[in-house]
Amino acid sequence: MRLATLLMYDGNPRKAADDVVALERAGLDSVWVAEAYGFDSPTLMGYLAAKTETVQIGSAILNIYSRTPGALLQTAAGLDNVSQGRAILGLGVSGPQVVEGFHGVPYARPMARTAEVVDLVRRGLKREQLTSDGVFHLPLTKEHGAVTGLGKPLKILTQVERDTIPIWIASLGPKNVEQTAEIADGWIPHLFHPERAHLVWGEALAAGNAKRLDGLGPLQVMAGGMVAIGEGPETKALLDLARPLFALYVGGMGARGKNFYNDVARAYGYEEEAEKIQDLYLSGKKREAEALVPTEWLEAANLVGPASYVQERIAAFREAGVTDLNITPVSDDPAATVAQVKDWVS
């Protein structure tokens, strides 16, 4: 297993970049930069590229609605250039509240759009002309809204660092996960429960892998959670630090009836808790919602406890097919925690 960490969008980007330098020395393999509707991730990714030497730098995630395929191609190629071949393009569909509310773009045909973006970026990196007649019309004709009709097929102007950049997709719904297993280099699930993941996505992953595109290696999977290593109840109590995040996604990340994370919680078997968490969260009772996040889920999705227990959780993630363990160290010395976990995953 490789070791990864995710930089959240609500922190201090410059300090986070300084922290990554220390984590890189400790053995971190990849760092992933979130975006949502905070700071854009490519800016910080470029900054990280200048500050680091070996760690891979991924977007987690860039949504496929707010940037055109050409813009995503430029971003991927540019980041790969400044990082000297260390970029990973993490993509996802986000959700209608962000896409339509923050970006003002119709949340339409997410699966078709995903497949087309992936194909266009891959062809673009090989410096092929960008042409399409599906969700996107390249070049744009007057029939599809062009003003001048002067558009012509173009290929990326600059020489690229690599003509193939890993493309990972964040997906949760069964059909989306099936598509991910078919076309992507890697998969980014969220709030991953190693022992129950197969109940939610097992069939979808099998169906997608059966149709996997020629030339792709085995599907890589990144999942994990908070890491705190120690004895006694004070260490276990740190699990409560994860409650706000779980409650936010299950209860507030989306509307009632259109919350993918709530759907996952129900599929894990937490139907009653998922409904109550959403009711409380959407009515402004966030603390009460947090209290209802199942402790069993928190324990399974994170790595908190004595060293032997953390090693057991690592084994569970490995058994569930995780290739890149995504950890958030909770300690006075995060680099030392990364080094310790690195020994266990290697």
mmCIF file of C-alpha atoms in Angstrom:
data_model
loop_
_atom_site.group_PDB
_atom_site.id
_atom_site.type_symbol
_atom_site.label_atom_id
_atom_site.label_comp_id
_atom_site.label_asym_id
_atom_site.label_seq_id
_atom_site.Cartn_x
_atom_site.Cartn_y
_atom_site.Cartn_z
ATOM 1 C CA MET A 1 0.000 0.000 0.000
ATOM 2 C CA ARG A 2 1.038 3.547 -0.689
ATOM 3 C CA LEU A 3 0.459 6.338 1.806
ATOM 4 C CA ALA A 4 -1.597 9.430 0.987
ATOM 5 C CA THR A 5 -3.032 12.436 2.766
ATOM 6 C CA LEU A 6 -5.762 14.910 1.883
ATOM 7 C CA LEU A 7 -5.489 18.653 2.418
ATOM 8 C CA MET A 8 -8.853 20.087 3.331
ATOM 9 C CA TYR A 9 -10.225 23.257 1.781
ATOM 10 C CA ASP A 10 -10.893 25.006 5.086
ATOM 11 C CA GLY A 11 -7.317 25.229 6.343
ATOM 12 C CA ASN A 12 -4.344 27.519 5.772
ATOM 13 C CA PRO A 13 -2.947 26.516 2.354
ATOM 14 C CA ARG A 14 0.536 27.903 2.924
ATOM 15 C CA LYS A 15 0.972 26.198 6.289
ATOM 16 C CA ALA A 16 -0.455 22.993 4.829
ATOM 17 C CA ALA A 17 2.194 23.106 2.109
ATOM 18 C CA ASP A 18 4.938 23.483 4.704
ATOM 19 C CA ASP A 19 3.545 20.473 6.564
ATOM 20 C CA VAL A 20 3.599 18.389 3.382
ATOM 21 C CA VAL A 21 7.341 18.917 3.049
ATOM 22 C CA ALA A 22 7.856 17.208 6.411
ATOM 23 C CA LEU A 23 5.410 14.433 5.532
ATOM 24 C CA GLU A 24 7.234 13.848 2.246
ATOM 25 C CA ARG A 25 10.478 13.280 4.147
ATOM 26 C CA ALA A 26 8.637 10.830 6.391
ATOM 27 C CA GLY A 27 7.572 8.700 3.430
ATOM 28 C CA LEU A 28 4.313 10.160 2.152
ATOM 29 C CA ASP A 29 3.628 8.973 -1.401
ATOM 30 C CA SER A 30 0.864 11.363 -2.473
ATOM 31 C CA VAL A 31 -0.921 14.487 -1.329
ATOM 32 C CA TRP A 32 -4.411 15.361 -2.523
ATOM 33 C CA VAL A 33 -5.911 18.837 -2.572
ATOM 34 C CA ALA A 34 -9.634 19.344 -2.022
ATOM 35 C CA GLU A 35 -11.557 22.168 -3.668
ATOM 36 C CA ALA A 36 -15.376 22.059 -3.177
ATOM 37 C CA TYR A 37 -16.267 25.754 -3.356
ATOM 38 C CA GLY A 38 -13.276 27.073 -1.414
ATOM 39 C CA PHE A 39 -9.868 27.955 -2.833
ATOM 40 C CA ASP A 40 -9.205 26.321 -6.193
ATOM 41 C CA SER A 41 -6.963 23.289 -5.869
ATOM 42 C CA PRO A 42 -4.627 23.836 -8.880
ATOM 43 C CA THR A 43 -3.177 26.969 -7.271
ATOM 44 C CA LEU A 44 -2.146 25.068 -4.156
ATOM 45 C CA MET A 45 -1.058 22.080 -6.226
ATOM 46 C CA GLY A 46 1.332 24.299 -8.152
ATOM 47 C CA TYR A 47 2.646 25.720 -4.889
ATOM 48 C CA LEU A 48 3.157 22.201 -3.568
ATOM 49 C CA ALA A 49 5.030 21.253 -6.719
ATOM 50 C CA ALA A 50 7.539 24.018 -6.047
ATOM 51 C CA LYS A 51 7.962 23.045 -2.398
ATOM 52 C CA THR A 52 8.308 19.272 -2.790
ATOM 53 C CA GLU A 53 10.444 16.831 -4.745
ATOM 54 C CA THR A 54 9.014 13.312 -4.797
ATOM 55 C CA VAL A 55 5.437 13.262 -3.531
ATOM 56 C CA GLN A 56 2.700 12.862 -6.130
ATOM 57 C CA ILE A 57 0.185 15.716 -6.196
ATOM 58 C CA GLY A 58 -3.469 15.010 -6.915
ATOM 59 C CA SER A 59 -6.677 17.002 -7.148
ATOM 60 C CA ALA A 60 -9.434 15.606 -4.962
ATOM 61 C CA ILE A 61 -11.460 16.675 -6.708
ATOM 62 C CA LEU A 62 -11.923 18.965 -9.700
ATOM 63 C CA ASN A 63 -15.558 18.859 -10.737
ATOM 64 C CA ILE A 64 -16.240 18.249 -14.421
ATOM 65 C CA TYR A 65 -18.803 21.046 -14.785
ATOM 66 C CA SER A 66 -16.973 24.242 -13.841
ATOM 67 C CA ARG A 67 -14.100 23.701 -16.287
ATOM 68 C CA THR A 68 -14.253 22.712 -19.940
ATOM 69 C CA PRO A 69 -12.406 19.581 -21.088
ATOM 70 C CA GLY A 70 -9.829 21.869 -22.680
ATOM 71 C CA ALA A 71 -9.302 23.721 -19.400
ATOM 72 C CA LEU A 72 -8.954 20.439 -17.487
ATOM 73 C CA LEU A 73 -6.426 19.280 -20.071
ATOM 74 C CA GLN A 74 -4.435 22.487 -19.660
ATOM 75 C CA THR A 75 -4.528 22.202 -15.889
ATOM 76 C CA ALA A 76 -3.392 18.580 -15.877
ATOM 77 C CA ALA A 77 -0.600 19.235 -18.362
ATOM 78 C CA GLY A 78 0.530 22.400 -16.588
ATOM 79 C CA LEU A 79 0.640 20.775 -13.161
ATOM 80 C CA ASP A 80 2.465 17.777 -14.544
ATOM 81 C CA ASN A 81 5.037 20.106 -16.063
ATOM 82 C CA VAL A 82 5.757 22.169 -12.940
ATOM 83 C CA SER A 83 5.857 19.011 -10.800
ATOM 84 C CA GLN A 84 8.066 17.183 -13.316
ATOM 85 C CA GLY A 85 5.658 14.325 -13.821
ATOM 86 C CA ARG A 86 4.026 14.043 -10.399
ATOM 87 C CA ALA A 87 0.459 15.173 -11.175
ATOM 88 C CA ILE A 88 -2.672 13.091 -10.688
ATOM 89 C CA LEU A 89 -5.955 14.374 -12.082
ATOM 90 C CA GLY A 90 -8.750 13.617 -9.640
ATOM 91 C CA LEU A 91 -12.205 14.307 -11.089
ATOM 92 C CA GLY A 92 -15.801 14.065 -9.927
ATOM 93 C CA VAL A 93 -19.301 15.315 -10.592
ATOM 94 C CA SER A 94 -19.703 17.120 -7.247
ATOM 95 C CA GLY A 95 -23.415 17.757 -6.677
ATOM 96 C CA PRO A 96 -26.237 19.961 -7.942
ATOM 97 C CA GLN A 97 -26.038 22.415 -5.046
ATOM 98 C CA VAL A 98 -22.446 23.315 -5.890
ATOM 99 C CA VAL A 99 -22.633 22.926 -9.662
ATOM 100 C CA GLU A 100 -25.857 24.858 -10.175
ATOM 101 C CA GLY A 101 -25.673 27.069 -7.101
ATOM 102 C CA PHE A 102 -22.016 28.149 -7.118
ATOM 103 C CA HIS A 103 -21.054 27.687 -10.766
ATOM 104 C CA GLY A 104 -24.404 28.264 -12.471
ATOM 105 C CA VAL A 105 -24.040 25.265 -14.774
ATOM 106 C CA PRO A 106 -26.851 22.717 -15.375
ATOM 107 C CA TYR A 107 -26.217 19.469 -13.506
ATOM 108 C CA ALA A 108 -26.994 17.312 -16.520
ATOM 109 C CA ARG A 109 -25.806 13.933 -17.830
ATOM 110 C CA PRO A 110 -23.087 13.374 -15.194
ATOM 111 C CA MET A 111 -22.007 9.931 -16.393
ATOM 112 C CA ALA A 112 -21.863 10.823 -20.079
ATOM 113 C CA ARG A 113 -20.011 14.018 -19.233
ATOM 114 C CA THR A 114 -17.503 12.120 -17.080
ATOM 115 C CA ALA A 115 -16.705 9.598 -19.789
ATOM 116 C CA GLU A 116 -16.305 12.294 -22.415
ATOM 117 C CA VAL A 117 -14.051 14.463 -20.242
ATOM 118 C CA VAL A 118 -11.789 11.506 -19.445
ATOM 119 C CA ASP A 119 -11.549 10.581 -23.121
ATOM 120 C CA LEU A 120 -10.855 14.150 -24.253
ATOM 121 C CA VAL A 121 -8.174 14.732 -21.624
ATOM 122 C CA ARG A 122 -6.445 11.478 -22.479
ATOM 123 C CA ARG A 123 -6.514 12.233 -26.213
ATOM 124 C CA GLY A 124 -5.455 15.799 -25.566
ATOM 125 C CA LEU A 125 -2.390 14.722 -23.601
ATOM 126 C CA LYS A 126 -1.327 12.733 -26.647
ATOM 127 C CA ARG A 127 -1.625 16.008 -28.555
ATOM 128 C CA GLU A 128 -4.534 14.864 -30.640
ATOM 129 C CA GLN A 129 -7.041 17.400 -31.894
ATOM 130 C CA LEU A 130 -9.945 17.913 -29.516
ATOM 131 C CA THR A 131 -13.047 16.820 -31.378
ATOM 132 C CA SER A 132 -16.324 15.612 -29.954
ATOM 133 C CA ASP A 133 -19.985 15.371 -30.864
ATOM 134 C CA GLY A 134 -21.644 14.231 -27.665
ATOM 135 C CA VAL A 135 -22.125 16.219 -24.468
ATOM 136 C CA PHE A 136 -19.478 18.567 -25.853
ATOM 137 C CA HIS A 137 -19.382 19.838 -29.419
ATOM 138 C CA LEU A 138 -15.807 20.458 -30.465
ATOM 139 C CA PRO A 139 -15.371 22.490 -32.515
ATOM 140 C CA LEU A 140 -18.570 24.347 -31.680
ATOM 141 C CA THR A 141 -20.823 24.914 -34.670
ATOM 142 C CA LYS A 142 -23.602 27.465 -35.167
ATOM 143 C CA GLU A 143 -26.045 24.580 -34.862
ATOM 144 C CA HIS A 144 -24.951 24.167 -31.251
ATOM 145 C CA GLY A 145 -24.633 27.813 -30.280
ATOM 146 C CA ALA A 146 -21.470 29.128 -31.914
ATOM 147 C CA VAL A 147 -21.602 32.854 -32.640
ATOM 148 C CA THR A 148 -19.026 32.993 -35.427
ATOM 149 C CA GLY A 149 -18.719 29.388 -36.573
ATOM 150 C CA LEU A 150 -14.961 29.941 -36.907
ATOM 151 C CA GLY A 151 -13.919 27.329 -34.374
ATOM 152 C CA LYS A 152 -11.607 24.632 -35.647
ATOM 153 C CA PRO A 153 -10.129 21.451 -34.138
ATOM 154 C CA LEU A 154 -7.048 22.272 -32.077
ATOM 155 C CA LYS A 155 -4.475 20.311 -30.126
ATOM 156 C CA ILE A 156 -2.670 21.507 -27.017
ATOM 157 C CA LEU A 157 -0.060 24.040 -28.052
ATOM 158 C CA THR A 158 2.789 23.011 -25.738
ATOM 159 C CA GLN A 159 4.768 19.809 -25.452
ATOM 160 C CA VAL A 160 3.522 17.851 -22.440
ATOM 161 C CA GLU A 161 5.628 16.401 -19.645
ATOM 162 C CA ARG A 162 3.890 13.017 -19.984
ATOM 163 C CA ASP A 163 1.389 11.931 -22.574
ATOM 164 C CA THR A 164 -0.452 9.898 -19.942
ATOM 165 C CA ILE A 165 -1.447 11.267 -16.533
ATOM 166 C CA PRO A 166 -3.315 9.103 -14.005
ATOM 167 C CA ILE A 167 -7.001 10.005 -13.861
ATOM 168 C CA TRP A 168 -8.858 9.133 -10.682
ATOM 169 C CA ILE A 169 -12.597 9.551 -10.179
ATOM 170 C CA ALA A 170 -14.529 10.184 -6.976
ATOM 171 C CA SER A 171 -17.821 8.310 -7.242
ATOM 172 C CA LEU A 172 -20.375 6.728 -4.933
ATOM 173 C CA GLY A 173 -23.506 5.631 -6.822
ATOM 174 C CA PRO A 174 -23.411 2.061 -8.189
ATOM 175 C CA LYS A 175 -23.609 3.096 -11.857
ATOM 176 C CA ASN A 176 -20.980 5.791 -11.341
ATOM 177 C CA VAL A 177 -18.663 3.356 -9.568
ATOM 178 C CA GLU A 178 -19.153 0.816 -12.349
ATOM 179 C CA GLN A 179 -18.123 3.474 -14.860
ATOM 180 C CA THR A 180 -15.130 4.416 -12.719
ATOM 181 C CA ALA A 181 -13.922 0.810 -12.664
ATOM 182 C CA GLU A 182 -14.287 0.721 -16.447
ATOM 183 C CA ILE A 183 -12.505 3.944 -17.464
ATOM 184 C CA ALA A 184 -10.418 5.386 -14.603
ATOM 185 C CA ASP A 185 -6.942 4.684 -13.294
ATOM 186 C CA GLY A 186 -8.140 5.065 -9.721
ATOM 187 C CA TRP A 187 -11.233 5.383 -7.544
ATOM 188 C CA ILE A 188 -11.767 7.757 -4.618
ATOM 189 C CA PRO A 189 -14.644 6.647 -2.368
ATOM 190 C CA HIS A 190 -15.492 8.698 0.719
ATOM 191 C CA LEU A 191 -16.420 7.643 4.282
ATOM 192 C CA PHE A 192 -15.204 4.161 3.373
ATOM 193 C CA HIS A 193 -16.174 1.246 5.629
ATOM 194 C CA PRO A 194 -13.777 -1.602 4.743
ATOM 195 C CA GLU A 195 -15.937 -4.407 6.103
ATOM 196 C CA ARG A 196 -19.135 -3.178 4.419
ATOM 197 C CA ALA A 197 -17.824 -1.638 1.197
ATOM 198 C CA HIS A 198 -18.476 -4.817 -0.766
ATOM 199 C CA LEU A 199 -22.157 -4.652 0.173
ATOM 200 C CA VAL A 200 -22.432 -1.238 -1.471
ATOM 201 C CA TRP A 201 -20.029 -1.425 -4.393
ATOM 202 C CA GLY A 202 -18.981 -5.054 -4.881
ATOM 203 C CA GLU A 203 -21.254 -5.765 -7.836
ATOM 204 C CA ALA A 204 -20.583 -2.382 -9.450
ATOM 205 C CA LEU A 205 -16.815 -2.813 -9.237
ATOM 206 C CA ALA A 206 -17.002 -6.322 -10.667
ATOM 207 C CA ALA A 207 -19.174 -5.169 -13.565
ATOM 208 C CA GLY A 208 -16.903 -2.238 -14.346
ATOM 209 C CA ASN A 209 -13.703 -4.243 -14.112
ATOM 210 C CA ALA A 210 -15.184 -6.780 -16.549
ATOM 211 C CA LYS A 211 -15.387 -3.981 -19.147
ATOM 212 C CA ARG A 212 -12.150 -2.235 -18.171
ATOM 213 C CA LEU A 213 -10.534 -0.289 -20.995
ATOM 214 C CA ASP A 214 -7.569 -1.899 -22.699
ATOM 215 C CA GLY A 215 -4.261 -0.467 -21.558
ATOM 216 C CA LEU A 216 -5.342 0.395 -18.033
ATOM 217 C CA GLY A 217 -3.696 -1.363 -15.131
ATOM 218 C CA PRO A 218 -5.615 -2.671 -12.125
ATOM 219 C CA LEU A 219 -7.976 -0.130 -10.577
ATOM 220 C CA GLN A 220 -6.284 1.752 -7.746
ATOM 221 C CA VAL A 221 -8.357 2.696 -4.694
ATOM 222 C CA MET A 222 -7.710 5.460 -2.170
ATOM 223 C CA ALA A 223 -9.520 5.441 1.174
ATOM 224 C CA GLY A 224 -8.757 5.865 4.830
ATOM 225 C CA GLY A 225 -9.283 8.256 7.701
ATOM 226 C CA MET A 226 -7.906 9.792 10.830
ATOM 227 C CA VAL A 227 -4.883 8.154 12.468
ATOM 228 C CA ALA A 228 -4.181 8.388 16.189
ATOM 229 C CA ILE A 229 -1.943 5.799 17.841
ATOM 230 C CA GLY A 230 -2.113 5.322 21.594
ATOM 231 C CA GLU A 231 -3.458 3.426 24.550
ATOM 232 C CA GLY A 232 -6.412 4.241 26.733
ATOM 233 C CA PRO A 233 -9.768 5.980 26.447
ATOM 234 C CA GLU A 234 -8.241 9.375 25.708
ATOM 235 C CA THR A 235 -7.033 8.081 22.343
ATOM 236 C CA LYS A 236 -10.363 6.470 21.478
ATOM 237 C CA ALA A 237 -12.068 9.739 22.420
ATOM 238 C CA LEU A 238 -10.297 11.331 19.453
ATOM 239 C CA LEU A 239 -12.792 9.538 17.216
ATOM 240 C CA ASP A 240 -15.224 12.282 18.175
ATOM 241 C CA LEU A 241 -13.121 14.659 16.086
ATOM 242 C CA ALA A 242 -14.444 12.855 13.012
ATOM 243 C CA ARG A 243 -18.101 13.235 13.953
ATOM 244 C CA PRO A 244 -18.574 16.726 12.462
ATOM 245 C CA LEU A 245 -17.210 15.586 9.097
ATOM 246 C CA PHE A 246 -19.423 12.501 8.937
ATOM 247 C CA ALA A 247 -22.476 14.486 10.029
ATOM 248 C CA LEU A 248 -21.737 17.205 7.470
ATOM 249 C CA TYR A 249 -21.639 14.759 4.576
ATOM 250 C CA VAL A 250 -24.447 12.440 5.679
ATOM 251 C CA GLY A 251 -26.681 15.253 6.880
ATOM 252 C CA GLY A 252 -25.819 18.412 5.032
ATOM 253 C CA MET A 253 -23.877 17.696 1.837
ATOM 254 C CA GLY A 254 -26.825 17.789 -0.528
ATOM 255 C CA ALA A 255 -30.574 18.131 -0.328
ATOM 256 C CA ARG A 256 -33.094 15.689 1.091
ATOM 257 C CA GLY A 257 -33.496 12.919 -1.458
ATOM 258 C CA LYS A 258 -30.338 14.042 -3.314
ATOM 259 C CA ASN A 259 -27.478 13.320 -0.921
ATOM 260 C CA PHE A 260 -25.110 10.649 -2.206
ATOM 261 C CA TYR A 261 -23.370 10.274 1.171
ATOM 262 C CA ASN A 262 -26.674 9.734 2.926
ATOM 263 C CA ASP A 263 -27.425 7.006 0.382
ATOM 264 C CA VAL A 264 -24.118 5.319 1.208
ATOM 265 C CA ALA A 265 -24.835 5.434 4.938
ATOM 266 C CA ARG A 266 -28.162 3.723 4.299
ATOM 267 C CA ALA A 267 -26.499 1.124 2.082
ATOM 268 C CA TYR A 268 -24.026 0.375 4.883
ATOM 269 C CA GLY A 269 -27.014 -0.521 7.038
ATOM 270 C CA TYR A 270 -27.396 2.735 8.950
ATOM 271 C CA GLU A 271 -30.800 3.661 7.524
ATOM 272 C CA GLU A 272 -32.363 4.951 10.742
ATOM 273 C CA GLU A 273 -29.284 6.921 11.759
ATOM 274 C CA ALA A 274 -28.915 8.428 8.272
ATOM 275 C CA GLU A 275 -32.487 9.710 8.291
ATOM 276 C CA LYS A 276 -32.221 11.204 11.763
ATOM 277 C CA ILE A 277 -28.824 12.779 11.089
ATOM 278 C CA GLN A 278 -30.169 14.465 7.977
ATOM 279 C CA ASP A 279 -33.307 15.695 9.727
ATOM 280 C CA LEU A 280 -31.301 17.193 12.561
ATOM 281 C CA TYR A 281 -28.584 18.666 10.370
ATOM 282 C CA LEU A 282 -30.963 20.340 7.955
ATOM 283 C CA SER A 283 -32.892 21.839 10.866
ATOM 284 C CA GLY A 284 -29.716 23.405 12.237
ATOM 285 C CA LYS A 285 -29.137 20.916 15.068
ATOM 286 C CA LYS A 286 -25.628 19.971 14.053
ATOM 287 C CA ARG A 287 -24.406 18.817 17.474
ATOM 288 C CA GLU A 288 -27.328 16.473 17.865
ATOM 289 C CA ALA A 289 -26.677 15.131 14.365
ATOM 290 C CA GLU A 290 -23.020 14.514 15.171
ATOM 291 C CA ALA A 291 -23.937 12.535 18.266
ATOM 292 C CA LEU A 292 -25.932 10.072 16.148
ATOM 293 C CA VAL A 293 -23.058 9.104 13.809
ATOM 294 C CA PRO A 294 -22.582 5.388 14.601
ATOM 295 C CA THR A 295 -19.447 4.821 16.656
ATOM 296 C CA GLU A 296 -19.064 1.478 14.882
ATOM 297 C CA TRP A 297 -18.724 3.338 11.574
ATOM 298 C CA LEU A 298 -16.238 5.819 13.008
ATOM 299 C CA GLU A 299 -14.104 2.977 14.357
ATOM 300 C CA ALA A 300 -14.169 1.118 11.052
ATOM 301 C CA ALA A 301 -13.433 4.112 8.831
ATOM 302 C CA ASN A 302 -10.594 5.514 10.939
ATOM 303 C CA LEU A 303 -7.408 4.150 12.468
ATOM 304 C CA VAL A 304 -7.553 5.157 16.115
ATOM 305 C CA GLY A 305 -6.256 3.082 19.012
ATOM 306 C CA PRO A 306 -3.219 1.026 20.088
ATOM 307 C CA ALA A 307 -0.571 0.218 17.514
ATOM 308 C CA SER A 308 -1.799 -3.366 17.172
ATOM 309 C CA TYR A 309 -5.348 -2.156 16.500
ATOM 310 C CA VAL A 310 -4.217 0.394 13.919
ATOM 311 C CA GLN A 311 -2.319 -2.388 12.151
ATOM 312 C CA GLU A 312 -5.519 -4.453 12.138
ATOM 313 C CA ARG A 313 -7.383 -1.568 10.517
ATOM 314 C CA ILE A 314 -4.655 -1.238 7.888
ATOM 315 C CA ALA A 315 -5.090 -4.935 7.118
ATOM 316 C CA ALA A 316 -8.852 -4.424 6.799
ATOM 317 C CA PHE A 317 -8.391 -1.608 4.289
ATOM 318 C CA ARG A 318 -5.903 -3.725 2.354
ATOM 319 C CA GLU A 319 -8.322 -6.663 2.327
ATOM 320 C CA ALA A 320 -11.049 -4.339 0.981
ATOM 321 C CA GLY A 321 -8.872 -3.511 -2.029
ATOM 322 C CA VAL A 322 -7.413 -0.184 -0.914
ATOM 323 C CA THR A 323 -4.078 0.471 -2.617
ATOM 324 C CA ASP A 324 -3.502 4.000 -1.294
ATOM 325 C CA LEU A 325 -4.199 4.503 2.410
ATOM 326 C CA ASN A 326 -5.359 8.075 2.921
ATOM 327 C CA ILE A 327 -4.514 9.195 6.455
ATOM 328 C CA THR A 328 -4.970 12.331 8.543
ATOM 329 C CA PRO A 329 -2.498 12.160 11.446
ATOM 330 C CA VAL A 330 -3.772 13.448 14.784
ATOM 331 C CA SER A 331 -0.661 13.872 16.913
ATOM 332 C CA ASP A 332 1.901 16.396 18.069
ATOM 333 C CA ASP A 333 4.279 15.038 15.419
ATOM 334 C CA PRO A 334 2.359 14.165 12.222
ATOM 335 C CA ALA A 335 5.574 13.314 10.369
ATOM 336 C CA ALA A 336 6.470 10.709 12.983
ATOM 337 C CA THR A 337 2.986 9.213 12.658
ATOM 338 C CA VAL A 338 3.374 9.049 8.884
ATOM 339 C CA ALA A 339 6.773 7.359 9.243
ATOM 340 C CA GLN A 340 5.322 4.797 11.664
ATOM 341 C CA VAL A 341 2.360 3.997 9.421
ATOM 342 C CA LYS A 342 4.664 3.900 6.397
ATOM 343 C CA ASP A 343 6.572 1.050 8.010
ATOM 344 C CA TRP A 344 3.325 -0.864 8.505
ATOM 345 C CA VAL A 345 2.007 -0.435 4.978
ATOM 346 C CA SER A 346 5.290 -1.163 3.205
#
